[in-house]
Amino acid sequence: MAVTVSIPTILRTHTGGQKSVEAAGATLAEVIDDLETNHGGLKQRLVKEGALHRFVNVYVNDEDVRFAGGLEAAVKDGDTVTILPAVAGG
Amino acid sequence: MIRRDLVDAMVAHARRDHPDEACGIIAGPEGSDRPERFVAMDNAERSPTFYRFDSMEQLRVHREMSANDEETIVVYHSHTATEAYPSRTDISYASEPQAHYVLISTRDPEQHELRSYRIVDGVVTEEPVEVVESYMFAHTGADDTPDCP
Protein backbone atom coordinates (compact mmCIF):
# COMPACT_ATOMS: atom_id res chain seq x y z
CA MET A 1 0.00 0.00 0.00
CA ALA A 2 2.32 2.78 -1.18
CA VAL A 3 1.18 6.37 -0.97
CA THR A 4 2.92 9.63 -1.85
CA VAL A 5 3.21 12.11 1.00
CA SER A 6 3.72 15.77 0.16
CA ILE A 7 5.85 17.49 2.82
CA PRO A 8 5.64 21.24 3.53
CA THR A 9 8.81 23.36 3.64
CA ILE A 10 8.73 23.64 7.43
CA LEU A 11 8.95 19.83 7.86
CA ARG A 12 11.54 19.08 5.18
CA THR A 13 14.32 19.10 7.76
CA HIS A 14 12.95 15.63 8.64
CA THR A 15 13.07 14.37 5.03
CA GLY A 16 16.50 15.59 4.00
CA GLY A 17 14.91 18.40 1.99
CA GLN A 18 12.64 16.12 -0.06
CA LYS A 19 9.30 17.64 -1.12
CA SER A 20 7.56 14.29 -1.28
CA VAL A 21 8.27 10.85 0.10
CA GLU A 22 6.72 7.38 -0.13
CA ALA A 23 5.05 5.67 2.78
CA ALA A 24 2.83 2.67 3.44
CA GLY A 25 -0.29 2.01 5.50
CA ALA A 26 -4.02 1.35 5.33
CA THR A 27 -4.93 4.31 7.55
CA LEU A 28 -3.42 7.75 8.07
CA ALA A 29 -2.14 6.63 11.50
CA GLU A 30 -0.27 3.73 9.87
CA VAL A 31 1.15 6.01 7.20
CA ILE A 32 2.43 8.40 9.88
CA ASP A 33 4.00 5.52 11.85
CA ASP A 34 5.71 4.35 8.67
CA LEU A 35 6.93 7.90 7.95
CA GLU A 36 8.39 8.05 11.44
CA THR A 37 10.52 4.92 10.88
CA ASN A 38 12.23 6.52 7.87
CA HIS A 39 12.02 10.20 8.83
CA GLY A 40 12.37 10.39 12.58
CA GLY A 41 10.75 13.35 14.31
CA LEU A 42 7.89 13.81 11.84
CA LYS A 43 5.29 12.10 13.99
CA GLN A 44 5.57 14.49 16.90
CA ARG A 45 5.11 17.40 14.49
CA LEU A 46 1.82 15.87 13.27
CA VAL A 47 0.26 14.06 16.21
CA LYS A 48 -0.34 15.18 19.76
CA GLU A 49 -2.04 13.07 22.41
CA GLY A 50 -3.39 10.63 19.86
CA ALA A 51 -4.97 13.22 17.55
CA LEU A 52 -3.79 15.37 14.68
CA HIS A 53 -2.06 18.52 15.84
CA ARG A 54 -4.15 21.66 15.41
CA PHE A 55 -1.18 23.35 13.69
CA VAL A 56 -1.40 21.09 10.62
CA ASN A 57 -3.92 20.25 7.92
CA VAL A 58 -3.70 16.77 6.43
CA TYR A 59 -5.50 15.77 3.26
CA VAL A 60 -6.00 12.39 1.60
CA ASN A 61 -6.31 13.27 -2.06
CA ASP A 62 -8.86 16.13 -2.02
CA GLU A 63 -10.30 15.51 1.41
CA ASP A 64 -9.40 17.21 4.70
CA VAL A 65 -9.07 14.24 7.08
CA ARG A 66 -10.60 16.25 9.92
CA PHE A 67 -13.89 15.54 8.17
CA ALA A 68 -12.95 11.97 7.16
CA GLY A 69 -12.05 10.12 10.35
CA GLY A 70 -8.88 11.95 11.37
CA LEU A 71 -6.03 9.51 12.02
CA GLU A 72 -8.36 6.61 11.19
CA ALA A 73 -8.99 7.95 7.67
CA ALA A 74 -8.61 5.15 5.12
CA VAL A 75 -5.71 5.33 2.69
CA LYS A 76 -5.29 3.16 -0.38
CA ASP A 77 -2.55 2.34 -2.83
CA GLY A 78 -1.71 5.30 -5.07
CA ASP A 79 -3.33 7.93 -2.85
CA THR A 80 -1.66 11.26 -2.19
CA VAL A 81 -1.39 12.53 1.37
CA THR A 82 -0.75 16.29 1.55
CA ILE A 83 0.45 17.97 4.73
CA LEU A 84 0.10 21.75 5.01
CA PRO A 85 0.75 23.97 8.00
CA ALA A 86 -2.50 25.49 9.22
CA VAL A 87 -2.48 29.23 8.57
CA ALA A 88 -4.15 30.82 11.54
CA GLY A 89 -3.71 33.29 14.34
CA GLY A 90 -5.42 35.87 16.46
CA MET B 1 9.43 45.97 -1.14
CA ILE B 2 5.85 45.69 -2.32
CA ARG B 3 3.71 47.22 -5.09
CA ARG B 4 1.20 49.84 -4.06
CA ASP B 5 -1.74 48.05 -5.74
CA LEU B 6 -1.07 44.96 -3.55
CA VAL B 7 -0.98 47.08 -0.39
CA ASP B 8 -4.23 48.73 -1.45
CA ALA B 9 -5.83 45.30 -2.06
CA MET B 10 -4.86 44.07 1.44
CA VAL B 11 -6.16 47.22 3.11
CA ALA B 12 -9.41 47.10 1.09
CA HIS B 13 -9.96 43.47 2.12
CA ALA B 14 -9.29 44.30 5.79
CA ARG B 15 -11.77 47.21 5.65
CA ARG B 16 -14.39 45.10 3.84
CA ASP B 17 -14.35 42.32 6.48
CA HIS B 18 -14.10 44.64 9.50
CA PRO B 19 -15.02 43.97 12.36
CA ASP B 20 -14.05 40.36 11.53
CA GLU B 21 -10.40 39.61 10.80
CA ALA B 22 -9.48 39.34 7.12
CA CYS B 23 -6.68 37.09 5.83
CA GLY B 24 -4.92 36.00 2.68
CA ILE B 25 -1.63 35.60 0.90
CA ILE B 26 0.38 37.14 -1.89
CA ALA B 27 2.17 34.56 -4.02
CA GLY B 28 5.29 35.12 -6.09
CA PRO B 29 7.83 33.15 -8.11
CA GLU B 30 9.67 30.57 -5.99
CA GLY B 31 12.84 32.03 -4.47
CA SER B 32 12.14 35.54 -5.81
CA ASP B 33 10.97 37.20 -2.57
CA ARG B 34 8.73 39.30 -4.88
CA PRO B 35 5.01 39.43 -4.04
CA GLU B 36 2.93 39.39 -7.24
CA ARG B 37 -0.37 37.51 -7.12
CA PHE B 38 -2.94 38.64 -4.55
CA VAL B 39 -5.18 35.91 -3.13
CA ALA B 40 -7.83 36.92 -0.56
CA MET B 41 -8.77 33.90 1.57
CA ASP B 42 -11.94 33.15 3.54
CA ASN B 43 -11.55 33.44 7.28
CA ALA B 44 -13.14 30.12 8.25
CA GLU B 45 -13.57 31.44 11.81
CA ARG B 46 -15.43 34.64 10.80
CA SER B 47 -14.26 36.14 14.05
CA PRO B 48 -13.06 39.56 15.26
CA THR B 49 -10.30 37.89 17.32
CA PHE B 50 -9.16 34.85 15.34
CA TYR B 51 -8.54 33.75 11.77
CA ARG B 52 -7.90 30.46 10.03
CA PHE B 53 -7.61 29.81 6.32
CA ASP B 54 -10.44 27.64 5.04
CA SER B 55 -8.67 24.27 4.65
CA MET B 56 -10.14 23.37 1.26
CA GLU B 57 -9.43 26.80 -0.20
CA GLN B 58 -5.88 26.55 1.17
CA LEU B 59 -5.37 23.17 -0.56
CA ARG B 60 -6.64 24.59 -3.86
CA VAL B 61 -4.35 27.64 -3.64
CA HIS B 62 -1.41 25.41 -2.61
CA ARG B 63 -1.91 23.32 -5.77
CA GLU B 64 -2.19 26.41 -7.99
CA MET B 65 1.07 27.72 -6.56
CA SER B 66 2.85 24.37 -7.05
CA ALA B 67 1.67 24.24 -10.67
CA ASN B 68 2.90 27.83 -11.25
CA ASP B 69 6.25 27.34 -9.41
CA GLU B 70 5.11 29.96 -6.91
CA GLU B 71 5.44 30.15 -3.15
CA THR B 72 3.86 32.20 -0.39
CA ILE B 73 5.72 35.52 -0.17
CA VAL B 74 3.29 37.40 2.08
CA VAL B 75 0.80 36.09 4.66
CA TYR B 76 -1.49 38.93 5.74
CA HIS B 77 -4.27 39.34 8.26
CA SER B 78 -5.98 42.14 10.08
CA HIS B 79 -6.38 43.10 13.70
CA THR B 80 -9.63 44.94 14.11
CA ALA B 81 -9.31 46.25 17.67
CA THR B 82 -5.60 46.12 18.45
CA GLU B 83 -2.32 47.30 16.97
CA ALA B 84 -0.62 45.76 13.92
CA TYR B 85 1.71 43.55 15.96
CA PRO B 86 1.71 39.71 15.96
CA SER B 87 -0.28 38.19 18.82
CA ARG B 88 0.91 35.17 20.78
CA THR B 89 -1.38 32.97 18.66
CA ASP B 90 0.06 34.49 15.46
CA ILE B 91 3.55 33.59 16.61
CA SER B 92 2.66 30.04 17.66
CA TYR B 93 1.09 29.30 14.26
CA ALA B 94 3.70 31.02 12.07
CA SER B 95 5.28 28.30 9.96
CA GLU B 96 6.57 29.94 6.79
CA PRO B 97 10.10 31.16 7.59
CA GLN B 98 10.50 32.62 4.09
CA ALA B 99 7.28 34.66 4.31
CA HIS B 100 6.67 38.25 5.30
CA TYR B 101 3.87 38.39 7.87
CA VAL B 102 1.89 41.56 7.20
CA LEU B 103 -0.46 42.89 9.87
CA ILE B 104 -3.08 45.51 9.13
CA SER B 105 -4.90 47.24 11.95
CA THR B 106 -8.33 48.64 11.16
CA ARG B 107 -9.16 49.83 14.70
CA ASP B 108 -9.06 53.44 13.50
CA PRO B 109 -11.78 53.93 10.85
CA GLU B 110 -9.81 56.70 9.14
CA GLN B 111 -6.20 55.64 9.32
CA HIS B 112 -5.03 52.05 8.93
CA GLU B 113 -1.72 50.76 10.26
CA LEU B 114 0.28 48.27 8.13
CA ARG B 115 3.49 46.63 9.37
CA SER B 116 5.57 43.64 8.30
CA TYR B 117 7.45 40.98 10.25
CA ARG B 118 9.52 37.85 9.90
CA ILE B 119 8.52 35.16 12.36
CA VAL B 120 11.09 32.36 12.63
CA ASP B 121 11.13 29.82 15.48
CA GLY B 122 8.96 32.07 17.61
CA VAL B 123 11.17 35.13 17.15
CA VAL B 124 9.48 38.23 15.72
CA THR B 125 11.56 40.73 13.74
CA GLU B 126 9.90 43.82 12.31
CA GLU B 127 11.09 44.89 8.85
CA PRO B 128 10.62 48.14 6.94
CA VAL B 129 7.94 48.21 4.21
CA GLU B 130 8.93 49.98 1.01
CA VAL B 131 5.93 50.68 -1.22
CA VAL B 132 6.72 51.08 -4.92
CA GLU B 133 4.59 51.74 -8.00
CA SER B 134 6.33 49.04 -10.03
CA TYR B 135 9.12 46.51 -9.42
CA MET B 136 10.59 47.28 -12.84
CA PHE B 137 12.03 50.66 -11.95
CA ALA B 138 12.55 50.00 -8.26
CA HIS B 139 16.00 50.36 -6.82
CA THR B 140 17.24 46.87 -5.99
CA GLY B 141 21.02 46.70 -6.35
CA ALA B 142 23.86 48.24 -4.40
CA ASP B 143 24.78 51.85 -5.21
CA ASP B 144 28.28 50.96 -6.26
CA THR B 145 27.17 48.39 -8.82
CA PRO B 146 26.70 50.00 -12.24
CA ASP B 147 23.73 48.75 -14.29
CA CYS B 148 25.85 48.62 -17.46
CA PRO B 149 29.42 47.66 -16.68
mmCIF file of N, CA and C in Angstrom, chain A residues 54-55 86-90, chain B residues 21-23 43 45 47-53 75-79 85-94 101 103 119:
data_model
loop_
_atom_site.group_PDB
_atom_site.id
_atom_site.type_symbol
_atom_site.label_atom_id
_atom_site.label_comp_id
_atom_site.label_asym_id
_atom_site.label_seq_id
_atom_site.Cartn_x
_atom_site.Cartn_y
_atom_site.Cartn_z
ATOM 1 N N ARG A 54 -3.327 20.579 15.994
ATOM 2 C CA ARG A 54 -4.146 21.661 15.409
ATOM 3 C C ARG A 54 -3.337 22.574 14.488
ATOM 4 N N PHE A 55 -1.992 22.479 14.538
ATOM 5 C CA PHE A 55 -1.182 23.349 13.694
ATOM 6 C C PHE A 55 -1.030 22.820 12.265
ATOM 7 N N ALA A 86 -1.296 24.671 9.115
ATOM 8 C CA ALA A 86 -2.505 25.494 9.221
ATOM 9 C C ALA A 86 -2.074 26.953 9.243
ATOM 10 N N VAL A 87 -2.785 27.797 8.520
ATOM 11 C CA VAL A 87 -2.478 29.226 8.571
ATOM 12 C C VAL A 87 -3.570 29.872 9.404
ATOM 13 N N ALA A 88 -3.171 30.311 10.590
ATOM 14 C CA ALA A 88 -4.147 30.816 11.537
ATOM 15 C C ALA A 88 -3.463 31.733 12.527
ATOM 16 N N GLY A 89 -4.264 32.400 13.333
ATOM 17 C CA GLY A 89 -3.710 33.289 14.343
ATOM 18 C C GLY A 89 -4.817 34.088 14.986
ATOM 19 N N GLY A 90 -4.401 35.091 15.758
ATOM 20 C CA GLY A 90 -5.418 35.870 16.456
ATOM 21 C C GLY A 90 -5.411 37.316 16.075
ATOM 22 N N GLU B 21 -11.761 39.593 11.345
ATOM 23 C CA GLU B 21 -10.403 39.606 10.802
ATOM 24 C C GLU B 21 -10.420 39.104 9.358
ATOM 25 N N ALA B 22 -9.642 39.749 8.509
ATOM 26 C CA ALA B 22 -9.476 39.337 7.116
ATOM 27 C C ALA B 22 -8.110 38.676 6.977
ATOM 28 N N CYS B 23 -7.965 37.763 6.003
ATOM 29 C CA CYS B 23 -6.681 37.088 5.834
ATOM 30 C C CYS B 23 -6.472 36.680 4.384
ATOM 31 N N ASN B 43 -11.839 33.733 5.886
ATOM 32 C CA ASN B 43 -11.551 33.439 7.284
ATOM 33 C C ASN B 43 -12.599 32.441 7.756
ATOM 34 N N GLU B 45 -13.069 31.161 10.454
ATOM 35 C CA GLU B 45 -13.566 31.437 11.807
ATOM 36 C C GLU B 45 -14.594 32.570 11.830
ATOM 37 N N SER B 47 -14.340 35.671 12.673
ATOM 38 C CA SER B 47 -14.256 36.136 14.054
ATOM 39 C C SER B 47 -13.481 37.445 14.113
ATOM 40 N N PRO B 48 -13.834 38.317 15.087
ATOM 41 C CA PRO B 48 -13.064 39.556 15.262
ATOM 42 C C PRO B 48 -11.743 39.333 16.003
ATOM 43 N N THR B 49 -11.512 38.113 16.526
ATOM 44 C CA THR B 49 -10.299 37.889 17.317
ATOM 45 C C THR B 49 -9.458 36.713 16.828
ATOM 46 N N PHE B 50 -9.899 36.026 15.781
ATOM 47 C CA PHE B 50 -9.161 34.848 15.337
ATOM 48 C C PHE B 50 -9.356 34.682 13.837
ATOM 49 N N TYR B 51 -8.337 34.101 13.182
ATOM 50 C CA TYR B 51 -8.537 33.750 11.775
ATOM 51 C C TYR B 51 -7.925 32.390 11.501
ATOM 52 N N ARG B 52 -8.465 31.717 10.517
ATOM 53 C CA ARG B 52 -7.898 30.459 10.035
ATOM 54 C C ARG B 52 -8.282 30.327 8.570
ATOM 55 N N PHE B 53 -7.295 30.029 7.725
ATOM 56 C CA PHE B 53 -7.609 29.813 6.319
ATOM 57 C C PHE B 53 -8.571 28.634 6.207
ATOM 58 N N VAL B 75 2.020 36.547 3.988
ATOM 59 C CA VAL B 75 0.801 36.087 4.659
ATOM 60 C C VAL B 75 0.265 37.310 5.381
ATOM 61 N N TYR B 76 -0.970 37.731 5.059
ATOM 62 C CA TYR B 76 -1.488 38.928 5.736
ATOM 63 C C TYR B 76 -2.747 38.599 6.519
ATOM 64 N N HIS B 77 -2.961 39.357 7.587
ATOM 65 C CA HIS B 77 -4.266 39.335 8.258
ATOM 66 C C HIS B 77 -4.452 40.635 9.015
ATOM 67 N N SER B 78 -5.699 40.876 9.406
ATOM 68 C CA SER B 78 -5.979 42.144 10.077
ATOM 69 C C SER B 78 -6.226 41.931 11.563
ATOM 70 N N HIS B 79 -5.952 42.981 12.315
ATOM 71 C CA HIS B 79 -6.377 43.096 13.704
ATOM 72 C C HIS B 79 -7.392 44.218 13.723
ATOM 73 N N TYR B 85 0.555 44.282 15.439
ATOM 74 C CA TYR B 85 1.714 43.553 15.959
ATOM 75 C C TYR B 85 1.282 42.107 16.188
ATOM 76 N N PRO B 86 2.138 41.117 15.849
ATOM 77 C CA PRO B 86 1.711 39.712 15.965
ATOM 78 C C PRO B 86 1.313 39.339 17.391
ATOM 79 N N SER B 87 0.174 38.664 17.515
ATOM 80 C CA SER B 87 -0.281 38.191 18.822
ATOM 81 C C SER B 87 0.450 36.893 19.160
ATOM 82 N N ARG B 88 0.271 36.433 20.389
ATOM 83 C CA ARG B 88 0.907 35.170 20.779
ATOM 84 C C ARG B 88 0.439 34.019 19.886
ATOM 85 N N THR B 89 -0.854 34.035 19.546
ATOM 86 C CA THR B 89 -1.377 32.972 18.665
ATOM 87 C C THR B 89 -0.740 33.074 17.285
ATOM 88 N N ASP B 90 -0.586 34.310 16.776
ATOM 89 C CA ASP B 90 0.058 34.490 15.462
ATOM 90 C C ASP B 90 1.450 33.850 15.462
ATOM 91 N N ILE B 91 2.170 34.079 16.541
ATOM 92 C CA ILE B 91 3.548 33.591 16.611
ATOM 93 C C ILE B 91 3.571 32.068 16.708
ATOM 94 N N SER B 92 2.630 31.503 17.486
ATOM 95 C CA SER B 92 2.658 30.043 17.658
ATOM 96 C C SER B 92 2.286 29.323 16.360
ATOM 97 N N TYR B 93 1.474 29.946 15.515
ATOM 98 C CA TYR B 93 1.095 29.303 14.256
ATOM 99 C C TYR B 93 2.063 29.584 13.104
ATOM 100 N N ALA B 94 2.883 30.611 13.220
ATOM 101 C CA ALA B 94 3.703 31.025 12.072
ATOM 102 C C ALA B 94 4.628 29.896 11.637
ATOM 103 N N TYR B 101 5.171 38.363 7.210
ATOM 104 C CA TYR B 101 3.868 38.391 7.867
ATOM 105 C C TYR B 101 3.416 39.845 7.981
ATOM 106 N N LEU B 103 0.667 42.628 8.984
ATOM 107 C CA LEU B 103 -0.457 42.887 9.874
ATOM 108 C C LEU B 103 -1.064 44.232 9.518
ATOM 109 N N ILE B 119 8.741 35.929 11.140
ATOM 110 C CA ILE B 119 8.522 35.158 12.359
ATOM 111 C C ILE B 119 9.182 33.802 12.152
#
